[in-house]
Amino acid sequence: SEEAFQAAAEEAKTFQPSKTVPDADKLKLYANYKQATIGDCNTSRPGMFDMTGKAKWDAWDALKGTTAEQARQNYI
């Protein structure tokens, strides 16, 4: 639900994991948040020297066509 998604998004802002979270998991969380809140990727891919930006863009772009509801469920 929208309420559960918003609660999870707020919790993610202050979450302090006891272990290091793998980058792949962080990218999945980021991509699902963007897909749920904005929809399909609507920006151009960052340049070759922006490795972090490219990884985030690729993760979000991979979810193209995913509904906001499905992305919210994946995020939670």
PDB file of N, CA, C and O in Angstrom:
ATOM      1  N   SER A   1       0.838  -1.184   0.000  1.00  0.00           N
ATOM      2  CA  SER A   1       0.000   0.000   0.000  1.00  0.00           C
ATOM      3  C   SER A   1       0.880   1.244   0.000  1.00  0.00           C
ATOM      4  O   SER A   1       2.067   1.180   0.333  1.00  0.00           O
ATOM      5  N   GLU A   2       0.294   2.365  -0.324  1.00  0.00           N
ATOM      6  CA  GLU A   2       1.025   3.630  -0.346  1.00  0.00           C
ATOM      7  C   GLU A   2       1.577   3.972   1.042  1.00  0.00           C
ATOM      8  O   GLU A   2       2.709   4.448   1.166  1.00  0.00           O
ATOM      9  N   GLU A   3       0.795   3.693   2.083  1.00  0.00           N
ATOM     10  CA  GLU A   3       1.233   3.993   3.442  1.00  0.00           C
ATOM     11  C   GLU A   3       2.442   3.151   3.830  1.00  0.00           C
ATOM     12  O   GLU A   3       3.407   3.660   4.426  1.00  0.00           O
ATOM     13  N   ALA A   4       2.434   1.878   3.499  1.00  0.00           N
ATOM     14  CA  ALA A   4       3.559   0.997   3.812  1.00  0.00           C
ATOM     15  C   ALA A   4       4.806   1.423   3.041  1.00  0.00           C
ATOM     16  O   ALA A   4       5.920   1.405   3.582  1.00  0.00           O
ATOM     17  N   PHE A   5       4.613   1.833   1.793  1.00  0.00           N
ATOM     18  CA  PHE A   5       5.733   2.304   0.981  1.00  0.00           C
ATOM     19  C   PHE A   5       6.334   3.557   1.600  1.00  0.00           C
ATOM     20  O   PHE A   5       7.558   3.672   1.741  1.00  0.00           O
ATOM     21  N   GLN A   6       5.504   4.522   1.974  1.00  0.00           N
ATOM     22  CA  GLN A   6       6.002   5.767   2.562  1.00  0.00           C
ATOM     23  C   GLN A   6       6.734   5.483   3.879  1.00  0.00           C
ATOM     24  O   GLN A   6       7.771   6.085   4.165  1.00  0.00           O
ATOM     25  N   ALA A   7       6.207   4.573   4.671  1.00  0.00           N
ATOM     26  CA  ALA A   7       6.854   4.205   5.935  1.00  0.00           C
ATOM     27  C   ALA A   7       8.220   3.575   5.675  1.00  0.00           C
ATOM     28  O   ALA A   7       9.206   3.887   6.353  1.00  0.00           O
ATOM     29  N   ALA A   8       8.289   2.698   4.681  1.00  0.00           N
ATOM     30  CA  ALA A   8       9.563   2.054   4.342  1.00  0.00           C
ATOM     31  C   ALA A   8      10.557   3.085   3.810  1.00  0.00           C
ATOM     32  O   ALA A   8      11.750   3.029   4.129  1.00  0.00           O
ATOM     33  N   ALA A   9      10.084   4.035   3.014  1.00  0.00           N
ATOM     34  CA  ALA A   9      10.961   5.076   2.475  1.00  0.00           C
ATOM     35  C   ALA A   9      11.522   5.947   3.595  1.00  0.00           C
ATOM     36  O   ALA A   9      12.710   6.300   3.586  1.00  0.00           O
ATOM     37  N   GLU A  10      10.698   6.291   4.568  1.00  0.00           N
ATOM     38  CA  GLU A  10      11.163   7.087   5.706  1.00  0.00           C
ATOM     39  C   GLU A  10      12.173   6.307   6.541  1.00  0.00           C
ATOM     40  O   GLU A  10      13.178   6.848   6.982  1.00  0.00           O
ATOM     41  N   GLU A  11      11.899   5.031   6.742  1.00  0.00           N
ATOM     42  CA  GLU A  11      12.808   4.195   7.526  1.00  0.00           C
ATOM     43  C   GLU A  11      14.158   4.044   6.824  1.00  0.00           C
ATOM     44  O   GLU A  11      15.210   4.038   7.471  1.00  0.00           O
ATOM     45  N   ALA A  12      14.142   3.949   5.512  1.00  0.00           N
ATOM     46  CA  ALA A  12      15.383   3.791   4.755  1.00  0.00           C
ATOM     47  C   ALA A  12      16.296   5.008   4.900  1.00  0.00           C
ATOM     48  O   ALA A  12      17.523   4.885   4.821  1.00  0.00           O
ATOM     49  N   LYS A  13      15.725   6.171   5.135  1.00  0.00           N
ATOM     50  CA  LYS A  13      16.519   7.399   5.277  1.00  0.00           C
ATOM     51  C   LYS A  13      17.414   7.365   6.508  1.00  0.00           C
ATOM     52  O   LYS A  13      18.492   7.955   6.504  1.00  0.00           O
ATOM     53  N   THR A  14      16.972   6.693   7.564  1.00  0.00           N
ATOM     54  CA  THR A  14      17.722   6.688   8.819  1.00  0.00           C
ATOM     55  C   THR A  14      18.237   5.302   9.208  1.00  0.00           C
ATOM     56  O   THR A  14      18.805   5.140  10.278  1.00  0.00           O
ATOM     57  N   PHE A  15      18.040   4.326   8.352  1.00  0.00           N
ATOM     58  CA  PHE A  15      18.425   2.944   8.653  1.00  0.00           C
ATOM     59  C   PHE A  15      19.931   2.836   8.841  1.00  0.00           C
ATOM     60  O   PHE A  15      20.705   3.310   8.027  1.00  0.00           O
ATOM     61  N   GLN A  16      20.338   2.220   9.931  1.00  0.00           N
ATOM     62  CA  GLN A  16      21.746   1.971  10.225  1.00  0.00           C
ATOM     63  C   GLN A  16      21.970   0.457  10.293  1.00  0.00           C
ATOM     64  O   GLN A  16      21.761  -0.147  11.330  1.00  0.00           O
ATOM     65  N   PRO A  17      22.371  -0.151   9.165  1.00  0.00           N
ATOM     66  CA  PRO A  17      22.537  -1.608   9.162  1.00  0.00           C
ATOM     67  C   PRO A  17      23.712  -2.045  10.033  1.00  0.00           C
ATOM     68  O   PRO A  17      24.688  -1.315  10.197  1.00  0.00           O
ATOM     69  N   SER A  18      23.601  -3.242  10.588  1.00  0.00           N
ATOM     70  CA  SER A  18      24.680  -3.779  11.411  1.00  0.00           C
ATOM     71  C   SER A  18      25.812  -4.316  10.546  1.00  0.00           C
ATOM     72  O   SER A  18      26.927  -4.483  11.016  1.00  0.00           O
ATOM     73  N   LYS A  19      25.517  -4.583   9.290  1.00  0.00           N
ATOM     74  CA  LYS A  19      26.520  -5.059   8.337  1.00  0.00           C
ATOM     75  C   LYS A  19      26.501  -4.135   7.129  1.00  0.00           C
ATOM     76  O   LYS A  19      25.532  -3.416   6.901  1.00  0.00           O
ATOM     77  N   THR A  20      27.547  -4.203   6.339  1.00  0.00           N
ATOM     78  CA  THR A  20      27.594  -3.426   5.114  1.00  0.00           C
ATOM     79  C   THR A  20      26.576  -3.983   4.129  1.00  0.00           C
ATOM     80  O   THR A  20      26.515  -5.183   3.902  1.00  0.00           O
ATOM     81  N   VAL A  21      25.786  -3.108   3.555  1.00  0.00           N
ATOM     82  CA  VAL A  21      24.778  -3.512   2.577  1.00  0.00           C
ATOM     83  C   VAL A  21      25.451  -3.553   1.204  1.00  0.00           C
ATOM     84  O   VAL A  21      26.090  -2.582   0.797  1.00  0.00           O
ATOM     85  N   PRO A  22      25.336  -4.670   0.491  1.00  0.00           N
ATOM     86  CA  PRO A  22      25.961  -4.772  -0.836  1.00  0.00           C
ATOM     87  C   PRO A  22      25.410  -3.697  -1.786  1.00  0.00           C
ATOM     88  O   PRO A  22      24.231  -3.341  -1.731  1.00  0.00           O
ATOM     89  N   ASP A  23      26.280  -3.187  -2.647  1.00  0.00           N
ATOM     90  CA  ASP A  23      25.871  -2.151  -3.597  1.00  0.00           C
ATOM     91  C   ASP A  23      24.708  -2.607  -4.468  1.00  0.00           C
ATOM     92  O   ASP A  23      23.823  -1.808  -4.787  1.00  0.00           O
ATOM     93  N   ALA A  24      24.677  -3.877  -4.845  1.00  0.00           N
ATOM     94  CA  ALA A  24      23.591  -4.389  -5.685  1.00  0.00           C
ATOM     95  C   ALA A  24      22.246  -4.231  -4.983  1.00  0.00           C
ATOM     96  O   ALA A  24      21.246  -3.880  -5.612  1.00  0.00           O
ATOM     97  N   ASP A  25      22.216  -4.443  -3.668  1.00  0.00           N
ATOM     98  CA  ASP A  25      20.973  -4.284  -2.907  1.00  0.00           C
ATOM     99  C   ASP A  25      20.577  -2.811  -2.818  1.00  0.00           C
ATOM    100  O   ASP A  25      19.403  -2.465  -2.909  1.00  0.00           O
ATOM    101  N   LYS A  26      21.579  -1.939  -2.635  1.00  0.00           N
ATOM    102  CA  LYS A  26      21.295  -0.505  -2.592  1.00  0.00           C
ATOM    103  C   LYS A  26      20.727  -0.030  -3.930  1.00  0.00           C
ATOM    104  O   LYS A  26      19.801   0.788  -3.966  1.00  0.00           O
ATOM    105  N   LEU A  27      21.277  -0.545  -5.023  1.00  0.00           N
ATOM    106  CA  LEU A  27      20.794  -0.155  -6.348  1.00  0.00           C
ATOM    107  C   LEU A  27      19.364  -0.617  -6.584  1.00  0.00           C
ATOM    108  O   LEU A  27      18.555   0.107  -7.164  1.00  0.00           O
ATOM    109  N   LYS A  28      19.032  -1.819  -6.113  1.00  0.00           N
ATOM    110  CA  LYS A  28      17.660  -2.319  -6.249  1.00  0.00           C
ATOM    111  C   LYS A  28      16.693  -1.432  -5.480  1.00  0.00           C
ATOM    112  O   LYS A  28      15.615  -1.098  -5.975  1.00  0.00           O
ATOM    113  N   LEU A  29      17.070  -1.053  -4.283  1.00  0.00           N
ATOM    114  CA  LEU A  29      16.237  -0.180  -3.465  1.00  0.00           C
ATOM    115  C   LEU A  29      16.051   1.166  -4.157  1.00  0.00           C
ATOM    116  O   LEU A  29      14.931   1.670  -4.273  1.00  0.00           O
ATOM    117  N   TYR A  30      17.140   1.743  -4.627  1.00  0.00           N
ATOM    118  CA  TYR A  30      17.099   3.032  -5.329  1.00  0.00           C
ATOM    119  C   TYR A  30      16.199   2.956  -6.561  1.00  0.00           C
ATOM    120  O   TYR A  30      15.327   3.802  -6.765  1.00  0.00           O
ATOM    121  N   ALA A  31      16.411   1.938  -7.378  1.00  0.00           N
ATOM    122  CA  ALA A  31      15.667   1.808  -8.625  1.00  0.00           C
ATOM    123  C   ALA A  31      14.174   1.637  -8.372  1.00  0.00           C
ATOM    124  O   ALA A  31      13.348   2.258  -9.047  1.00  0.00           O
ATOM    125  N   ASN A  32      13.825   0.824  -7.401  1.00  0.00           N
ATOM    126  CA  ASN A  32      12.409   0.626  -7.095  1.00  0.00           C
ATOM    127  C   ASN A  32      11.776   1.894  -6.525  1.00  0.00           C
ATOM    128  O   ASN A  32      10.623   2.199  -6.826  1.00  0.00           O
ATOM    129  N   TYR A  33      12.529   2.652  -5.734  1.00  0.00           N
ATOM    130  CA  TYR A  33      12.005   3.914  -5.219  1.00  0.00           C
ATOM    131  C   TYR A  33      11.734   4.880  -6.368  1.00  0.00           C
ATOM    132  O   TYR A  33      10.669   5.496  -6.441  1.00  0.00           O
ATOM    133  N   LYS A  34      12.688   5.018  -7.266  1.00  0.00           N
ATOM    134  CA  LYS A  34      12.522   5.930  -8.403  1.00  0.00           C
ATOM    135  C   LYS A  34      11.356   5.482  -9.291  1.00  0.00           C
ATOM    136  O   LYS A  34      10.564   6.308  -9.750  1.00  0.00           O
ATOM    137  N   GLN A  35      11.252   4.183  -9.542  1.00  0.00           N
ATOM    138  CA  GLN A  35      10.176   3.668 -10.389  1.00  0.00           C
ATOM    139  C   GLN A  35       8.822   3.903  -9.719  1.00  0.00           C
ATOM    140  O   GLN A  35       7.853   4.253 -10.386  1.00  0.00           O
ATOM    141  N   ALA A  36       8.768   3.741  -8.414  1.00  0.00           N
ATOM    142  CA  ALA A  36       7.507   3.915  -7.688  1.00  0.00           C
ATOM    143  C   ALA A  36       7.090   5.383  -7.617  1.00  0.00           C
ATOM    144  O   ALA A  36       5.902   5.685  -7.656  1.00  0.00           O
ATOM    145  N   THR A  37       8.056   6.278  -7.510  1.00  0.00           N
ATOM    146  CA  THR A  37       7.718   7.686  -7.317  1.00  0.00           C
ATOM    147  C   THR A  37       7.688   8.497  -8.607  1.00  0.00           C
ATOM    148  O   THR A  37       6.944   9.468  -8.713  1.00  0.00           O
ATOM    149  N   ILE A  38       8.470   8.103  -9.608  1.00  0.00           N
ATOM    150  CA  ILE A  38       8.555   8.869 -10.854  1.00  0.00           C
ATOM    151  C   ILE A  38       8.008   8.091 -12.044  1.00  0.00           C
ATOM    152  O   ILE A  38       7.373   8.646 -12.925  1.00  0.00           O
ATOM    153  N   GLY A  39       8.269   6.799 -12.067  1.00  0.00           N
ATOM    154  CA  GLY A  39       7.875   5.974 -13.214  1.00  0.00           C
ATOM    155  C   GLY A  39       9.118   5.627 -14.022  1.00  0.00           C
ATOM    156  O   GLY A  39      10.223   5.623 -13.501  1.00  0.00           O
ATOM    157  N   ASP A  40       8.916   5.358 -15.306  1.00  0.00           N
ATOM    158  CA  ASP A  40      10.042   4.969 -16.156  1.00  0.00           C
ATOM    159  C   ASP A  40      11.124   6.048 -16.165  1.00  0.00           C
ATOM    160  O   ASP A  40      10.827   7.248 -16.076  1.00  0.00           O
ATOM    161  N   CYS A  41      12.356   5.619 -16.288  1.00  0.00           N
ATOM    162  CA  CYS A  41      13.512   6.512 -16.317  1.00  0.00           C
ATOM    163  C   CYS A  41      13.297   7.583 -17.391  1.00  0.00           C
ATOM    164  O   CYS A  41      13.016   7.261 -18.544  1.00  0.00           O
ATOM    165  N   ASN A  42      13.441   8.835 -16.991  1.00  0.00           N
ATOM    166  CA  ASN A  42      13.144   9.938 -17.895  1.00  0.00           C
ATOM    167  C   ASN A  42      14.323  10.893 -18.090  1.00  0.00           C
ATOM    168  O   ASN A  42      14.142  12.047 -18.457  1.00  0.00           O
ATOM    169  N   THR A  43      15.524  10.408 -17.803  1.00  0.00           N
ATOM    170  CA  THR A  43      16.723  11.225 -17.958  1.00  0.00           C
ATOM    171  C   THR A  43      17.698  10.509 -18.875  1.00  0.00           C
ATOM    172  O   THR A  43      17.595   9.295 -19.090  1.00  0.00           O
ATOM    173  N   SER A  44      18.661  11.251 -19.389  1.00  0.00           N
ATOM    174  CA  SER A  44      19.678  10.614 -20.223  1.00  0.00           C
ATOM    175  C   SER A  44      20.736   9.970 -19.334  1.00  0.00           C
ATOM    176  O   SER A  44      20.940  10.371 -18.183  1.00  0.00           O
ATOM    177  N   ARG A  45      21.403   8.970 -19.873  1.00  0.00           N
ATOM    178  CA  ARG A  45      22.406   8.227 -19.112  1.00  0.00           C
ATOM    179  C   ARG A  45      23.604   9.136 -18.824  1.00  0.00           C
ATOM    180  O   ARG A  45      24.078   9.838 -19.715  1.00  0.00           O
ATOM    181  N   PRO A  46      24.109   9.118 -17.588  1.00  0.00           N
ATOM    182  CA  PRO A  46      25.265   9.943 -17.237  1.00  0.00           C
ATOM    183  C   PRO A  46      26.499   9.581 -18.068  1.00  0.00           C
ATOM    184  O   PRO A  46      26.593   8.487 -18.624  1.00  0.00           O
ATOM    185  N   GLY A  47      27.459  10.492 -18.087  1.00  0.00           N
ATOM    186  CA  GLY A  47      28.691  10.298 -18.852  1.00  0.00           C
ATOM    187  C   GLY A  47      29.565   9.196 -18.290  1.00  0.00           C
ATOM    188  O   GLY A  47      29.355   8.704 -17.181  1.00  0.00           O
ATOM    189  N   MET A  48      30.595   8.846 -19.064  1.00  0.00           N
ATOM    190  CA  MET A  48      31.425   7.688 -18.711  1.00  0.00           C
ATOM    191  C   MET A  48      32.240   7.867 -17.442  1.00  0.00           C
ATOM    192  O   MET A  48      32.664   6.892 -16.848  1.00  0.00           O
ATOM    193  N   PHE A  49      32.440   9.087 -16.980  1.00  0.00           N
ATOM    194  CA  PHE A  49      33.229   9.284 -15.766  1.00  0.00           C
ATOM    195  C   PHE A  49      32.378   9.274 -14.498  1.00  0.00           C
ATOM    196  O   PHE A  49      32.909   9.316 -13.396  1.00  0.00           O
ATOM    197  N   ASP A  50      31.074   9.233 -14.646  1.00  0.00           N
ATOM    198  CA  ASP A  50      30.159   9.181 -13.504  1.00  0.00           C
ATOM    199  C   ASP A  50      29.730   7.731 -13.293  1.00  0.00           C
ATOM    200  O   ASP A  50      28.630   7.329 -13.664  1.00  0.00           O
ATOM    201  N   MET A  51      30.604   6.955 -12.684  1.00  0.00           N
ATOM    202  CA  MET A  51      30.346   5.518 -12.516  1.00  0.00           C
ATOM    203  C   MET A  51      29.132   5.255 -11.620  1.00  0.00           C
ATOM    204  O   MET A  51      28.308   4.403 -11.921  1.00  0.00           O
ATOM    205  N   THR A  52      29.017   5.994 -10.526  1.00  0.00           N
ATOM    206  CA  THR A  52      27.888   5.809  -9.621  1.00  0.00           C
ATOM    207  C   THR A  52      26.585   6.191 -10.306  1.00  0.00           C
ATOM    208  O   THR A  52      25.589   5.469 -10.233  1.00  0.00           O
ATOM    209  N   GLY A  53      26.591   7.330 -10.983  1.00  0.00           N
ATOM    210  CA  GLY A  53      25.398   7.787 -11.693  1.00  0.00           C
ATOM    211  C   GLY A  53      24.956   6.804 -12.756  1.00  0.00           C
ATOM    212  O   GLY A  53      23.756   6.551 -12.917  1.00  0.00           O
ATOM    213  N   LYS A  54      25.915   6.240 -13.482  1.00  0.00           N
ATOM    214  CA  LYS A  54      25.580   5.250 -14.517  1.00  0.00           C
ATOM    215  C   LYS A  54      24.968   4.001 -13.901  1.00  0.00           C
ATOM    216  O   LYS A  54      24.004   3.454 -14.434  1.00  0.00           O
ATOM    217  N   ALA A  55      25.546   3.534 -12.791  1.00  0.00           N
ATOM    218  CA  ALA A  55      25.025   2.325 -12.134  1.00  0.00           C
ATOM    219  C   ALA A  55      23.596   2.557 -11.653  1.00  0.00           C
ATOM    220  O   ALA A  55      22.725   1.697 -11.831  1.00  0.00           O
ATOM    221  N   LYS A  56      23.337   3.729 -11.070  1.00  0.00           N
ATOM    222  CA  LYS A  56      21.994   4.048 -10.599  1.00  0.00           C
ATOM    223  C   LYS A  56      21.027   4.166 -11.777  1.00  0.00           C
ATOM    224  O   LYS A  56      19.904   3.642 -11.726  1.00  0.00           O
ATOM    225  N   TRP A  57      21.467   4.827 -12.837  1.00  0.00           N
ATOM    226  CA  TRP A  57      20.622   4.994 -14.025  1.00  0.00           C
ATOM    227  C   TRP A  57      20.293   3.637 -14.634  1.00  0.00           C
ATOM    228  O   TRP A  57      19.146   3.362 -14.980  1.00  0.00           O
ATOM    229  N   ASP A  58      21.306   2.780 -14.776  1.00  0.00           N
ATOM    230  CA  ASP A  58      21.093   1.442 -15.359  1.00  0.00           C
ATOM    231  C   ASP A  58      20.104   0.627 -14.529  1.00  0.00           C
ATOM    232  O   ASP A  58      19.245  -0.072 -15.076  1.00  0.00           O
ATOM    233  N   ALA A  59      20.229   0.700 -13.199  1.00  0.00           N
ATOM    234  CA  ALA A  59      19.329  -0.054 -12.321  1.00  0.00           C
ATOM    235  C   ALA A  59      17.898   0.435 -12.494  1.00  0.00           C
ATOM    236  O   ALA A  59      16.957  -0.374 -12.578  1.00  0.00           O
ATOM    237  N   TRP A  60      17.711   1.745 -12.558  1.00  0.00           N
ATOM    238  CA  TRP A  60      16.367   2.307 -12.723  1.00  0.00           C
ATOM    239  C   TRP A  60      15.822   1.994 -14.104  1.00  0.00           C
ATOM    240  O   TRP A  60      14.691   1.554 -14.262  1.00  0.00           O
ATOM    241  N   ASP A  61      16.654   2.170 -15.136  1.00  0.00           N
ATOM    242  CA  ASP A  61      16.205   1.926 -16.510  1.00  0.00           C
ATOM    243  C   ASP A  61      15.812   0.459 -16.720  1.00  0.00           C
ATOM    244  O   ASP A  61      14.937   0.159 -17.522  1.00  0.00           O
ATOM    245  N   ALA A  62      16.437  -0.441 -15.976  1.00  0.00           N
ATOM    246  CA  ALA A  62      16.117  -1.870 -16.096  1.00  0.00           C
ATOM    247  C   ALA A  62      14.683  -2.168 -15.651  1.00  0.00           C
ATOM    248  O   ALA A  62      14.121  -3.199 -16.021  1.00  0.00           O
ATOM    249  N   LEU A  63      14.083  -1.267 -14.882  1.00  0.00           N
ATOM    250  CA  LEU A  63      12.716  -1.474 -14.394  1.00  0.00           C
ATOM    251  C   LEU A  63      11.671  -0.842 -15.311  1.00  0.00           C
ATOM    252  O   LEU A  63      10.483  -0.816 -14.967  1.00  0.00           O
ATOM    253  N   LYS A  64      12.091  -0.350 -16.459  1.00  0.00           N
ATOM    254  CA  LYS A  64      11.165   0.295 -17.396  1.00  0.00           C
ATOM    255  C   LYS A  64       9.967  -0.621 -17.647  1.00  0.00           C
ATOM    256  O   LYS A  64      10.117  -1.808 -17.894  1.00  0.00           O
ATOM    257  N   GLY A  65       8.786  -0.066 -17.531  1.00  0.00           N
ATOM    258  CA  GLY A  65       7.563  -0.831 -17.740  1.00  0.00           C
ATOM    259  C   GLY A  65       6.982  -1.422 -16.463  1.00  0.00           C
ATOM    260  O   GLY A  65       5.847  -1.891 -16.461  1.00  0.00           O
ATOM    261  N   THR A  66       7.736  -1.401 -15.371  1.00  0.00           N
ATOM    262  CA  THR A  66       7.234  -1.896 -14.092  1.00  0.00           C
ATOM    263  C   THR A  66       6.228  -0.892 -13.546  1.00  0.00           C
ATOM    264  O   THR A  66       6.477   0.313 -13.567  1.00  0.00           O
ATOM    265  N   THR A  67       5.104  -1.365 -13.065  1.00  0.00           N
ATOM    266  CA  THR A  67       4.090  -0.457 -12.524  1.00  0.00           C
ATOM    267  C   THR A  67       4.571   0.137 -11.202  1.00  0.00           C
ATOM    268  O   THR A  67       5.411  -0.453 -10.504  1.00  0.00           O
ATOM    269  N   ALA A  68       4.008   1.286 -10.857  1.00  0.00           N
ATOM    270  CA  ALA A  68       4.353   1.930  -9.579  1.00  0.00           C
ATOM    271  C   ALA A  68       3.985   1.012  -8.422  1.00  0.00           C
ATOM    272  O   ALA A  68       4.743   0.895  -7.463  1.00  0.00           O
ATOM    273  N   GLU A  69       2.862   0.348  -8.518  1.00  0.00           N
ATOM    274  CA  GLU A  69       2.422  -0.553  -7.443  1.00  0.00           C
ATOM    275  C   GLU A  69       3.411  -1.702  -7.261  1.00  0.00           C
ATOM    276  O   GLU A  69       3.775  -2.050  -6.132  1.00  0.00           O
ATOM    277  N   GLN A  70       3.859  -2.296  -8.363  1.00  0.00           N
ATOM    278  CA  GLN A  70       4.830  -3.389  -8.264  1.00  0.00           C
ATOM    279  C   GLN A  70       6.150  -2.898  -7.694  1.00  0.00           C
ATOM    280  O   GLN A  70       6.770  -3.557  -6.874  1.00  0.00           O
ATOM    281  N   ALA A  71       6.579  -1.714  -8.109  1.00  0.00           N
ATOM    282  CA  ALA A  71       7.830  -1.149  -7.585  1.00  0.00           C
ATOM    283  C   ALA A  71       7.714  -0.868  -6.092  1.00  0.00           C
ATOM    284  O   ALA A  71       8.673  -1.106  -5.333  1.00  0.00           O
ATOM    285  N   ARG A  72       6.544  -0.384  -5.659  1.00  0.00           N
ATOM    286  CA  ARG A  72       6.337  -0.161  -4.217  1.00  0.00           C
ATOM    287  C   ARG A  72       6.429  -1.483  -3.454  1.00  0.00           C
ATOM    288  O   ARG A  72       7.047  -1.548  -2.394  1.00  0.00           O
ATOM    289  N   GLN A  73       5.821  -2.528  -3.986  1.00  0.00           N
ATOM    290  CA  GLN A  73       5.878  -3.830  -3.322  1.00  0.00           C
ATOM    291  C   GLN A  73       7.310  -4.353  -3.273  1.00  0.00           C
ATOM    292  O   GLN A  73       7.731  -4.905  -2.262  1.00  0.00           O
ATOM    293  N   ASN A  74       8.050  -4.188  -4.364  1.00  0.00           N
ATOM    294  CA  ASN A  74       9.456  -4.620  -4.394  1.00  0.00           C
ATOM    295  C   ASN A  74      10.284  -3.848  -3.382  1.00  0.00           C
ATOM    296  O   ASN A  74      11.197  -4.394  -2.763  1.00  0.00           O
ATOM    297  N   TYR A  75       9.984  -2.565  -3.215  1.00  0.00           N
ATOM    298  CA  TYR A  75      10.708  -1.700  -2.294  1.00  0.00           C
ATOM    299  C   TYR A  75      10.489  -2.120  -0.847  1.00  0.00           C
ATOM    300  O   TYR A  75      11.413  -2.146  -0.051  1.00  0.00           O
ATOM    301  N   ILE A  76       9.243  -2.442  -0.554  1.00  0.00           N
ATOM    302  CA  ILE A  76       8.886  -2.824   0.829  1.00  0.00           C
ATOM    303  C   ILE A  76       9.519  -4.168   1.140  1.00  0.00           C
ATOM    304  O   ILE A  76      10.094  -4.402   2.155  1.00  0.00           O
TER     305      ILE A  76
END
